[in-house]
CSV table of C-alpha atoms and ligand atoms in Angstrom, one decimal:
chain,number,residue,atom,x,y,z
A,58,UNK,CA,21.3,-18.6,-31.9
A,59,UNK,CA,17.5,-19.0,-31.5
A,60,UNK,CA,18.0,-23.0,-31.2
A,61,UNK,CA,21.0,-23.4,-29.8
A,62,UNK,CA,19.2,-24.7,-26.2
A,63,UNK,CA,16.6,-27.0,-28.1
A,64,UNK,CA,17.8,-30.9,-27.5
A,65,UNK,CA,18.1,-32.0,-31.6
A,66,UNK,CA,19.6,-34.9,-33.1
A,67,UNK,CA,21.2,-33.9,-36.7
A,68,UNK,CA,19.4,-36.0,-39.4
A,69,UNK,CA,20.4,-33.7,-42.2
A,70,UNK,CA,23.7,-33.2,-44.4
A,71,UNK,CA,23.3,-29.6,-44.5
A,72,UNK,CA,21.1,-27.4,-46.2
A,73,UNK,CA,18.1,-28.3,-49.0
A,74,UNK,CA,18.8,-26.7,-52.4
A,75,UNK,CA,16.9,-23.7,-53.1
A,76,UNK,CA,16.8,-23.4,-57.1
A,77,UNK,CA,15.0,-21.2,-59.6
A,78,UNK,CA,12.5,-23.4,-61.5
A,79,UNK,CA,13.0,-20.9,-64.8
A,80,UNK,CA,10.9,-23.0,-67.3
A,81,UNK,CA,7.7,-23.1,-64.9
A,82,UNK,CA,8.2,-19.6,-63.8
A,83,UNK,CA,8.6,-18.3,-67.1
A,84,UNK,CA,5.4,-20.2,-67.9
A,85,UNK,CA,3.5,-18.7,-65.0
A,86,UNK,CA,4.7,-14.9,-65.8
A,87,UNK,CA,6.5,-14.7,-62.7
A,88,UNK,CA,9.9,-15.7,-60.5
A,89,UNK,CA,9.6,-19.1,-59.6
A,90,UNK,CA,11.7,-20.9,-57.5
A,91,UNK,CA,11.3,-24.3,-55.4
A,92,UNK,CA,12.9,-24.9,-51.8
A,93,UNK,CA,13.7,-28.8,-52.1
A,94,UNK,CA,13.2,-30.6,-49.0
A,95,UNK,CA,12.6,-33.9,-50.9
A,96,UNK,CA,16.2,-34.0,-51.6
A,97,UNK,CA,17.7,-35.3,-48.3
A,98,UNK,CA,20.2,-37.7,-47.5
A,99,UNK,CA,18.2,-40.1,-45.1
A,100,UNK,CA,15.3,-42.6,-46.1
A,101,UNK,CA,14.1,-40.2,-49.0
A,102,UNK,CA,13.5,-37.0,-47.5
A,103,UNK,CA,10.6,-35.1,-46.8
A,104,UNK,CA,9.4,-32.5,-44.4
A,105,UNK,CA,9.1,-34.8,-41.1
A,106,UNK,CA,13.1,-34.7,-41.3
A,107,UNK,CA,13.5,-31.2,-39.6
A,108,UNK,CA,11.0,-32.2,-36.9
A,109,UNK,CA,12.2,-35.6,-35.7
A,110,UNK,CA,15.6,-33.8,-36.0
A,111,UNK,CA,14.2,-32.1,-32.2
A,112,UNK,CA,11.6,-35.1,-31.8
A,113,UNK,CA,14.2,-37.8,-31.4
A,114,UNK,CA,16.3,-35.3,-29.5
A,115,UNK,CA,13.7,-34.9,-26.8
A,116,UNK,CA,13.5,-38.3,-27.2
A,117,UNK,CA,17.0,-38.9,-26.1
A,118,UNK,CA,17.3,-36.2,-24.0
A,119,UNK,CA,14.2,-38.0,-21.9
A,120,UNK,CA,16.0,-41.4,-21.9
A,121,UNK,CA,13.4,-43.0,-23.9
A,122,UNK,CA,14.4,-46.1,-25.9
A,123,UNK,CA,12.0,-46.9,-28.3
A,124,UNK,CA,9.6,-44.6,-30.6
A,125,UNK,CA,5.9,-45.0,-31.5
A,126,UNK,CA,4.5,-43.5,-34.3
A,127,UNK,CA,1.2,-43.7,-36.1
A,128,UNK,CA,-0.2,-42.8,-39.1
A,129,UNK,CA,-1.9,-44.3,-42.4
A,130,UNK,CA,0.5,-47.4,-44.4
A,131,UNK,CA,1.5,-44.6,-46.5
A,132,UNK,CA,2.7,-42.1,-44.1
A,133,UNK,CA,5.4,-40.1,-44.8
A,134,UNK,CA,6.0,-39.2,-41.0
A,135,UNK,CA,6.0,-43.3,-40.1
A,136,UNK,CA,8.5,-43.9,-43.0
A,137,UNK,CA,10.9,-41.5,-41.5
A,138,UNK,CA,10.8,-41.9,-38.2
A,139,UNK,CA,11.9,-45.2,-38.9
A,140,UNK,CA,14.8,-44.1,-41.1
A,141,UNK,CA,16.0,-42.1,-38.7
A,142,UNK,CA,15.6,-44.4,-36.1
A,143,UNK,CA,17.4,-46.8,-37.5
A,144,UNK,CA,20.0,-44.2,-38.0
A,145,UNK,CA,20.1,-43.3,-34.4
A,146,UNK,CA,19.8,-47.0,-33.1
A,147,UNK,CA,16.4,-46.4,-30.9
A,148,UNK,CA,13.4,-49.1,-31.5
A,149,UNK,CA,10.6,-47.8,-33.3
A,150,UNK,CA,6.8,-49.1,-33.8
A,151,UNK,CA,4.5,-48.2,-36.3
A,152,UNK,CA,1.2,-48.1,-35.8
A,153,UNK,CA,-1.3,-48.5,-38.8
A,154,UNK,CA,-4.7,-47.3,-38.6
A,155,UNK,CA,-5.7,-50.1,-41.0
A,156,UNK,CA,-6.4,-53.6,-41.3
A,157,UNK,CA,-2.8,-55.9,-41.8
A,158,UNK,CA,-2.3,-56.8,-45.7
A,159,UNK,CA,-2.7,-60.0,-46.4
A,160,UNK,CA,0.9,-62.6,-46.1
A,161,UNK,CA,2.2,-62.3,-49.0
A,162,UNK,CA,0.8,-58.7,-50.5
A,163,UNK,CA,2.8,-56.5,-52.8
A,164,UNK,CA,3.8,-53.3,-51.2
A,165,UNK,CA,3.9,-50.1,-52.3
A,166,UNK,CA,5.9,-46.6,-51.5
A,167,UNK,CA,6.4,-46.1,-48.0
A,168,UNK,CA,4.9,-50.1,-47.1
A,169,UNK,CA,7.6,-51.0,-48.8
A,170,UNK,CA,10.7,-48.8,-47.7
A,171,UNK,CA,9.1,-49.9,-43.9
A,172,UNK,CA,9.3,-53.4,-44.8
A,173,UNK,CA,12.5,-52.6,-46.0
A,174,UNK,CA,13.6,-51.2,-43.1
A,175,UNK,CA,12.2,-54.3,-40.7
A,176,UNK,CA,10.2,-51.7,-38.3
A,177,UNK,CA,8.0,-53.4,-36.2
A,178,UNK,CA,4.4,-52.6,-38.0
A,179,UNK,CA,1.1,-52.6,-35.8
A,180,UNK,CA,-2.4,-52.3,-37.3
A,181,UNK,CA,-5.0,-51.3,-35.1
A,182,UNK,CA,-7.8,-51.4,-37.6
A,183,UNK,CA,-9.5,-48.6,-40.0
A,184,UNK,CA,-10.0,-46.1,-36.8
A,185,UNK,CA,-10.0,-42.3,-36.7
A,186,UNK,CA,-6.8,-40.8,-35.5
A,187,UNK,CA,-8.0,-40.4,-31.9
A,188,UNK,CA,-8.5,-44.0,-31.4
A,189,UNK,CA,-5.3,-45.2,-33.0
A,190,UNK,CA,-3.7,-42.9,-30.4
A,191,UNK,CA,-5.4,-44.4,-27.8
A,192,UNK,CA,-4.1,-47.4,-29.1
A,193,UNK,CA,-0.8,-46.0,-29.4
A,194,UNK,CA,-1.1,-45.3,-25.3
A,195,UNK,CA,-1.9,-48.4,-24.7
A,196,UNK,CA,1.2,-50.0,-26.7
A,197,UNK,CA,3.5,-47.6,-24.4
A,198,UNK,CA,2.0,-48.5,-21.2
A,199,UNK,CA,2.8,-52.6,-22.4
A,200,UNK,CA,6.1,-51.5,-23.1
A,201,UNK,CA,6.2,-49.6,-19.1
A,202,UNK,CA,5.6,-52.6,-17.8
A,203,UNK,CA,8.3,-54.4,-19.7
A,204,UNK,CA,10.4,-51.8,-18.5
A,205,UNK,CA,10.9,-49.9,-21.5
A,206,UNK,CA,10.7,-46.5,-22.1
A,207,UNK,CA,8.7,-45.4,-25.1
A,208,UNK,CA,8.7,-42.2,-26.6
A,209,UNK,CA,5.6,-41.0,-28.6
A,210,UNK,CA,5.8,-39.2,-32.1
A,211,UNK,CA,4.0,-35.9,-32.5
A,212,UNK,CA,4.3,-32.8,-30.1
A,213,UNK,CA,3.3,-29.7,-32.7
A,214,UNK,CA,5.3,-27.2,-31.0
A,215,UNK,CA,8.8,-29.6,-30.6
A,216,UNK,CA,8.0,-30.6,-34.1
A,217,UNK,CA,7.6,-26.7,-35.4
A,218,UNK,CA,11.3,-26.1,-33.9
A,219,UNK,CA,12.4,-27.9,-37.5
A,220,UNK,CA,10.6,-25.2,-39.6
A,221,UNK,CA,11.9,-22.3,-37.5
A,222,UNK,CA,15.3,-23.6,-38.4
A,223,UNK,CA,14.0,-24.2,-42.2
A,224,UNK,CA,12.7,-20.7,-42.3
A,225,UNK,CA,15.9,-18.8,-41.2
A,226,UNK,CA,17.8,-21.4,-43.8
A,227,UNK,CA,15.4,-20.0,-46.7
A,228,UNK,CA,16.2,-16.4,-45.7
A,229,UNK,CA,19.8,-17.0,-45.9
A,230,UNK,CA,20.1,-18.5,-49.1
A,231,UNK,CA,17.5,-15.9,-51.1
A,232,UNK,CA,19.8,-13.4,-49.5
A,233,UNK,CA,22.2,-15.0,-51.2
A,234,UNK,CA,20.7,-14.2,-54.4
A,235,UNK,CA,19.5,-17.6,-55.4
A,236,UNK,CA,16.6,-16.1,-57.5
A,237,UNK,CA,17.2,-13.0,-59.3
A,238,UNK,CA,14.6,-11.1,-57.5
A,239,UNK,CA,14.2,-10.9,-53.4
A,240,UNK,CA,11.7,-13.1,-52.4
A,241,UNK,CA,8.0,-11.7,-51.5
A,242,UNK,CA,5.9,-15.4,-51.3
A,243,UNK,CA,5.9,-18.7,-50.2
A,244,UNK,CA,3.8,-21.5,-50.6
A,245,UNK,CA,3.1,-24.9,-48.1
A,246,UNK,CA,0.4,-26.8,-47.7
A,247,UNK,CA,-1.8,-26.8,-44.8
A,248,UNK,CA,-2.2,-29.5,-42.6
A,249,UNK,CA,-2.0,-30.5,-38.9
A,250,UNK,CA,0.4,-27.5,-38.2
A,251,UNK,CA,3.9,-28.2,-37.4
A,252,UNK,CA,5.7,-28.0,-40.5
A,253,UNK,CA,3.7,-24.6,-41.7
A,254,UNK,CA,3.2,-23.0,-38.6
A,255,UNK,CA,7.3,-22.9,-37.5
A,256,UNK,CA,7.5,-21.9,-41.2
A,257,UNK,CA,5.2,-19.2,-40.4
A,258,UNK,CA,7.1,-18.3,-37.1
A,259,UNK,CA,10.7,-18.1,-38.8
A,260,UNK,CA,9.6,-16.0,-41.9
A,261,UNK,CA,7.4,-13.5,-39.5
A,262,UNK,CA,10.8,-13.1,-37.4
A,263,UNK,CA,12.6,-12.3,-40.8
A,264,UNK,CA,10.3,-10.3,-42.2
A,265,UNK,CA,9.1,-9.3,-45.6
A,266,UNK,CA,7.6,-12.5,-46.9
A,267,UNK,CA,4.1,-13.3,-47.3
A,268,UNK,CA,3.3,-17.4,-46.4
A,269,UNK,CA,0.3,-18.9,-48.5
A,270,UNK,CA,-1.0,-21.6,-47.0
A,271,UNK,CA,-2.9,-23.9,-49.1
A,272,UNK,CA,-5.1,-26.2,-47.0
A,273,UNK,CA,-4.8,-30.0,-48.1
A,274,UNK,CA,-6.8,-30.9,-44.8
A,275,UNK,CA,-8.8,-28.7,-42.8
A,276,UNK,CA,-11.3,-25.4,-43.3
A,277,UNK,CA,-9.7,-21.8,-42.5
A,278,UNK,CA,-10.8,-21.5,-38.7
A,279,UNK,CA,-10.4,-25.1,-37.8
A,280,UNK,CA,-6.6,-24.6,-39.2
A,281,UNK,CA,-6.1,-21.0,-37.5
A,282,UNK,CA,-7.2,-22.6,-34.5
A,283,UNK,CA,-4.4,-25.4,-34.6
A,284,UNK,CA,-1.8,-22.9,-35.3
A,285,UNK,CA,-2.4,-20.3,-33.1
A,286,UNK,CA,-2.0,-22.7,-30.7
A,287,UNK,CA,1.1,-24.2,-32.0
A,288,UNK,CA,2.3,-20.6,-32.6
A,289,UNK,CA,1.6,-19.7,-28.7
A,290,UNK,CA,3.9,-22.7,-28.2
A,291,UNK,CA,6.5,-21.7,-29.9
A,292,UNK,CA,6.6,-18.0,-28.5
A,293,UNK,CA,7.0,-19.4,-24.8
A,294,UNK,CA,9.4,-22.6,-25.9
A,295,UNK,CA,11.9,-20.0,-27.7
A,296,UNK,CA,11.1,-16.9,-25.5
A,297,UNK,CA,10.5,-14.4,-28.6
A,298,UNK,CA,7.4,-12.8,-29.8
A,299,UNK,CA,7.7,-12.5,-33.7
A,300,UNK,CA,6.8,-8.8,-34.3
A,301,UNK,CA,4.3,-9.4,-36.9
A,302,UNK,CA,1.1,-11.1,-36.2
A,303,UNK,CA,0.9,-14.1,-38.0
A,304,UNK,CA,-2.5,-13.4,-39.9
A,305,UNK,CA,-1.5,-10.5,-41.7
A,306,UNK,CA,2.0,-12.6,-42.8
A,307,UNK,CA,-0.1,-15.4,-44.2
A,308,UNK,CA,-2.8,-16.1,-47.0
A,309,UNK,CA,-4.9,-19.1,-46.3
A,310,UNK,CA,-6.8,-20.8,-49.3
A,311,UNK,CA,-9.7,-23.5,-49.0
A,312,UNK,CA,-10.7,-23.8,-52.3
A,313,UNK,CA,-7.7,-26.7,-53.6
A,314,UNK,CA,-8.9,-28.9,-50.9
A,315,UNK,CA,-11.5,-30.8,-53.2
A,316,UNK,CA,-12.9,-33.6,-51.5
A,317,UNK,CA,-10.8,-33.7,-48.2
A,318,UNK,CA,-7.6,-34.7,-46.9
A,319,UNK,CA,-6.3,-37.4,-49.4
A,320,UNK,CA,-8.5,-37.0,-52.2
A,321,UNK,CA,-7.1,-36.3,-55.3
A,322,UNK,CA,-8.5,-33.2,-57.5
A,323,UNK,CA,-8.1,-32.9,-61.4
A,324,UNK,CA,-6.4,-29.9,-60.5
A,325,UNK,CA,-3.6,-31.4,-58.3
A,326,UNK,CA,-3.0,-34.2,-61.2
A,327,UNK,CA,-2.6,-32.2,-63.7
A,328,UNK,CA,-0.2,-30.2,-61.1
A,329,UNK,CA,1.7,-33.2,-60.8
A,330,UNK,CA,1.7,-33.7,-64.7
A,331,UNK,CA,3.1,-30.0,-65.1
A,332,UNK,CA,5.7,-30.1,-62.5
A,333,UNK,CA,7.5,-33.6,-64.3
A,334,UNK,CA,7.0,-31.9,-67.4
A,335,UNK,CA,8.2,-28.7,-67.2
A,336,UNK,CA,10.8,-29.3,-64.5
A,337,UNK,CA,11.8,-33.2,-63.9
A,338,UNK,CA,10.5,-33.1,-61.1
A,339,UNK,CA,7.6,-35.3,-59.4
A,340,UNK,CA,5.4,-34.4,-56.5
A,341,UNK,CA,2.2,-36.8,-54.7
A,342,UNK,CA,-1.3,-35.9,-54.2
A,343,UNK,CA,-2.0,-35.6,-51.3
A,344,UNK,CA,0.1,-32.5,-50.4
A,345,UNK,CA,2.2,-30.7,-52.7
A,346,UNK,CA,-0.1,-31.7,-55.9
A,347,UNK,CA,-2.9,-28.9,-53.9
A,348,UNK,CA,0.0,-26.6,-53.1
A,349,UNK,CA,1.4,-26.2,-56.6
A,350,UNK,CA,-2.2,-26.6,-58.5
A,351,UNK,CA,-3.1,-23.2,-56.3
A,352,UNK,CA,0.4,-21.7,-56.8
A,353,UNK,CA,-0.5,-22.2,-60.7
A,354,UNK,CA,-4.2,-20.9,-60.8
A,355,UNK,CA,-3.0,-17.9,-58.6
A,356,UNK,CA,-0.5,-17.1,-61.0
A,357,UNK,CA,-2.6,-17.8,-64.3
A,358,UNK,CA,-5.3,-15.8,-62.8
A,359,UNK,CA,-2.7,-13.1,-62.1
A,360,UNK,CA,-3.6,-12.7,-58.1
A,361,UNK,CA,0.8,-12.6,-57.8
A,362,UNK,CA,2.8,-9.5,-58.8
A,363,UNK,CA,5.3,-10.5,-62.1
A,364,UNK,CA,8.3,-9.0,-60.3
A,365,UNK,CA,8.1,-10.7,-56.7
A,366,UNK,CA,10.0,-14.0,-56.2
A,367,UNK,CA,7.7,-16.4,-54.9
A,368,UNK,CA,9.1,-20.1,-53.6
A,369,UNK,CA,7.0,-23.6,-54.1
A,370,UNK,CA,8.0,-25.2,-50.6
A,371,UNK,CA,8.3,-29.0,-51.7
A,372,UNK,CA,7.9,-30.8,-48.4
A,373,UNK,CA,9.0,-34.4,-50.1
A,374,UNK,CA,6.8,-37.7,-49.5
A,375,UNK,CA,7.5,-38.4,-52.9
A,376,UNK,CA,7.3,-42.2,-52.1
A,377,UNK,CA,4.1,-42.3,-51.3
A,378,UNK,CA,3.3,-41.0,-55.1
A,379,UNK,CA,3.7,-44.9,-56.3
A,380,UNK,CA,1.1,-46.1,-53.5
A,381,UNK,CA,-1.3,-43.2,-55.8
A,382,UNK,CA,-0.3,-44.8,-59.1
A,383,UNK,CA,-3.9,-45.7,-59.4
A,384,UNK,CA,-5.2,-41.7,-59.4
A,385,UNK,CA,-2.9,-42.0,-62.6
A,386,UNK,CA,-4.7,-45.1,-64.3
A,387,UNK,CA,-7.9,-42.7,-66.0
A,388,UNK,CA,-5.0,-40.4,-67.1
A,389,UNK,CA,-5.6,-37.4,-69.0
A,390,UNK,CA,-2.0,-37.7,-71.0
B,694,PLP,C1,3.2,-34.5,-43.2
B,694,PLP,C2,3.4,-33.8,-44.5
B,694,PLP,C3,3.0,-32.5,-44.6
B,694,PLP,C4,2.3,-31.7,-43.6
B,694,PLP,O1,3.1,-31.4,-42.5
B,694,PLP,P1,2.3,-31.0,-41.1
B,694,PLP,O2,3.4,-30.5,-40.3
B,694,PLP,O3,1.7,-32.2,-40.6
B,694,PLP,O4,1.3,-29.9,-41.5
B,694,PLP,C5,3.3,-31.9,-45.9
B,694,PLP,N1,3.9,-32.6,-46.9
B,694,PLP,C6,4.3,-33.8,-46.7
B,694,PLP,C7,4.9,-34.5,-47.9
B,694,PLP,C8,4.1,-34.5,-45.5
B,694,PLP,O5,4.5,-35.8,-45.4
């Protein structure tokens, strides 16, 4: 099988449902269902779980004792690589790019399941990402010369190998006639690459599904730029060449962005509002919110056929939604 040679540790109990979401979709006009990668077995879930399935195997593979991560106190990706960290029995570090909470602070979402899980938390100050990986260099070399060997979260194309396997997963089960009707679309955010672009990869090897990528984070050529790249990596890590070119498989949208990465929109909280109300089921801001509020305008607006199956890809972080509670005060109800 296309993986079989890739070094992976297994951090999942088998597949993700894939379920019909009938209420929504029959609100929409069209065949909805939702792949659910917020329902895993380790440390809540959530997208980051396919790729530190191969991150932490290259990890191991390599020798390396003890993980670094970075990211913002309510990371999805730092939460996780803890959880599975602590499953595996490696060290990990977190690295905040924010000032340290007060002694004695409250925590919320992901703070709190890390101070649950007694990671050892680093905060390098409110810096840009390419300082706190600087930073995160510099922690690895002080734990060279201690004789340690660190490991350091975050190569695109290793972490893209979890959404290869994701997409052939998909395939299998709408062949299996999950949704009534085959299934013509899928929808992910899009961010710094990994997750969407190894989606991408799998589902142009399948065939016949179109990706739409709604961007939470960057503008169309910045992103295409990020995933060509990744996509390029791929190609040479697996040795195939997916037959279709990747911009004809995939729809990009800018316009559910709002103010930037992070920053709610009324759309997206109104998204959320829908999603637990129609379905029971919750989604944060930052990323699925945007995914589902275009998913929904596309749909109202008529832009997707009534007969094609079309798939919400939940990619999880659902913890981080109580560190938003907040966006939720003003609250239309
Ligand atoms: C990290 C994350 C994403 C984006 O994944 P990338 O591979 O970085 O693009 C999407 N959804 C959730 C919930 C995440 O935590």
């Amino acid at each position: 099988m296309l993986l079989d040679n890739q070094p992976r540790v297994r951090l999942m109990n088998g597949e993700t449902p894939l379920e019909p979401a009938a209420r929504l979709g029959n609100a929409l006009g069209i065949p909805l269902c939702f792949k659910r990668d917020d329902v895993m077995s380790l440390g809540m879930g959530g997208n980051k779980v396919r790729s530190l399935e191969f991150w932490l195997g290259e990890a191991l593979e390599q020798g390396c004792d003890t993980v670094l991560v970075g990211g913002l106190p309510q990371s999805n990706l730092c939460r996780l690589t803890a959880a599975a960290c602590a499953r595996t029995g490696l060290s990990c570090t977190v690295i905040h790019n924010a000032d340290e909470p007060p002694a004695g602070s409250v925590l919320q979402g992901n703070a709190l399941l890390n101070r649950l899980m007694g990671v050892q938390t680093l905060y390098c100050g409110p810096v840009d990402e390419y300082r706190r990986m600087d930073f995160i260099r510099q922690q690895a070399e002080l734990l060279r010369a201690q004789g340690k060997k660190p490991y350091i979260i975050g190569d695109p194309v290793t972490g893209a190998l979890g959404y290869v396997s994701a997409a052939l997963e998909l395939c299998a089960q709408a062949d299996r006639g999950v949704i009534p009707v085959p299934l013509r679309h899928v929808f992910i955010s899009a961010s710094a690459g990994p997750t969407e672009t190894g989606l991408l990869f799998g589902l142009c090897l399948a065939g016949g599904v179109t990706v739409h990528l709604v961007s939470v984070e960057y503008g169309e050529a910045v992103f295409w730029d990020i995933a060509d790249k990744i996509f390029a990596g791929l190609e040479k890590r697996l040795g195939v060449r997916p037959a279709c070119d990747m911009h004809q498989t995939a729809r990009f949208y800018g316009q559910y962005l709002g103010g930037g990465y992070g920053r709610p929109t009324s759309g997206a909280l109104e998204a959320v509002r829908t999603l637990a109300r129609f379905e029971g089921i919750f989604a944060e801001t930052v990323y699925n919110a945007k995914v589902l509020h275009g998913l929904m305008d596309l749909a109202q607006n008529r832009m997707l056929p009534p007969d094609e199956g079309v798939c919400f890809y939940h990619t999880g972080g659902s913890p981080a939604l109580f560190g938003q509670a907040a966006q939720f005060a003003g609250g239309t109800e």
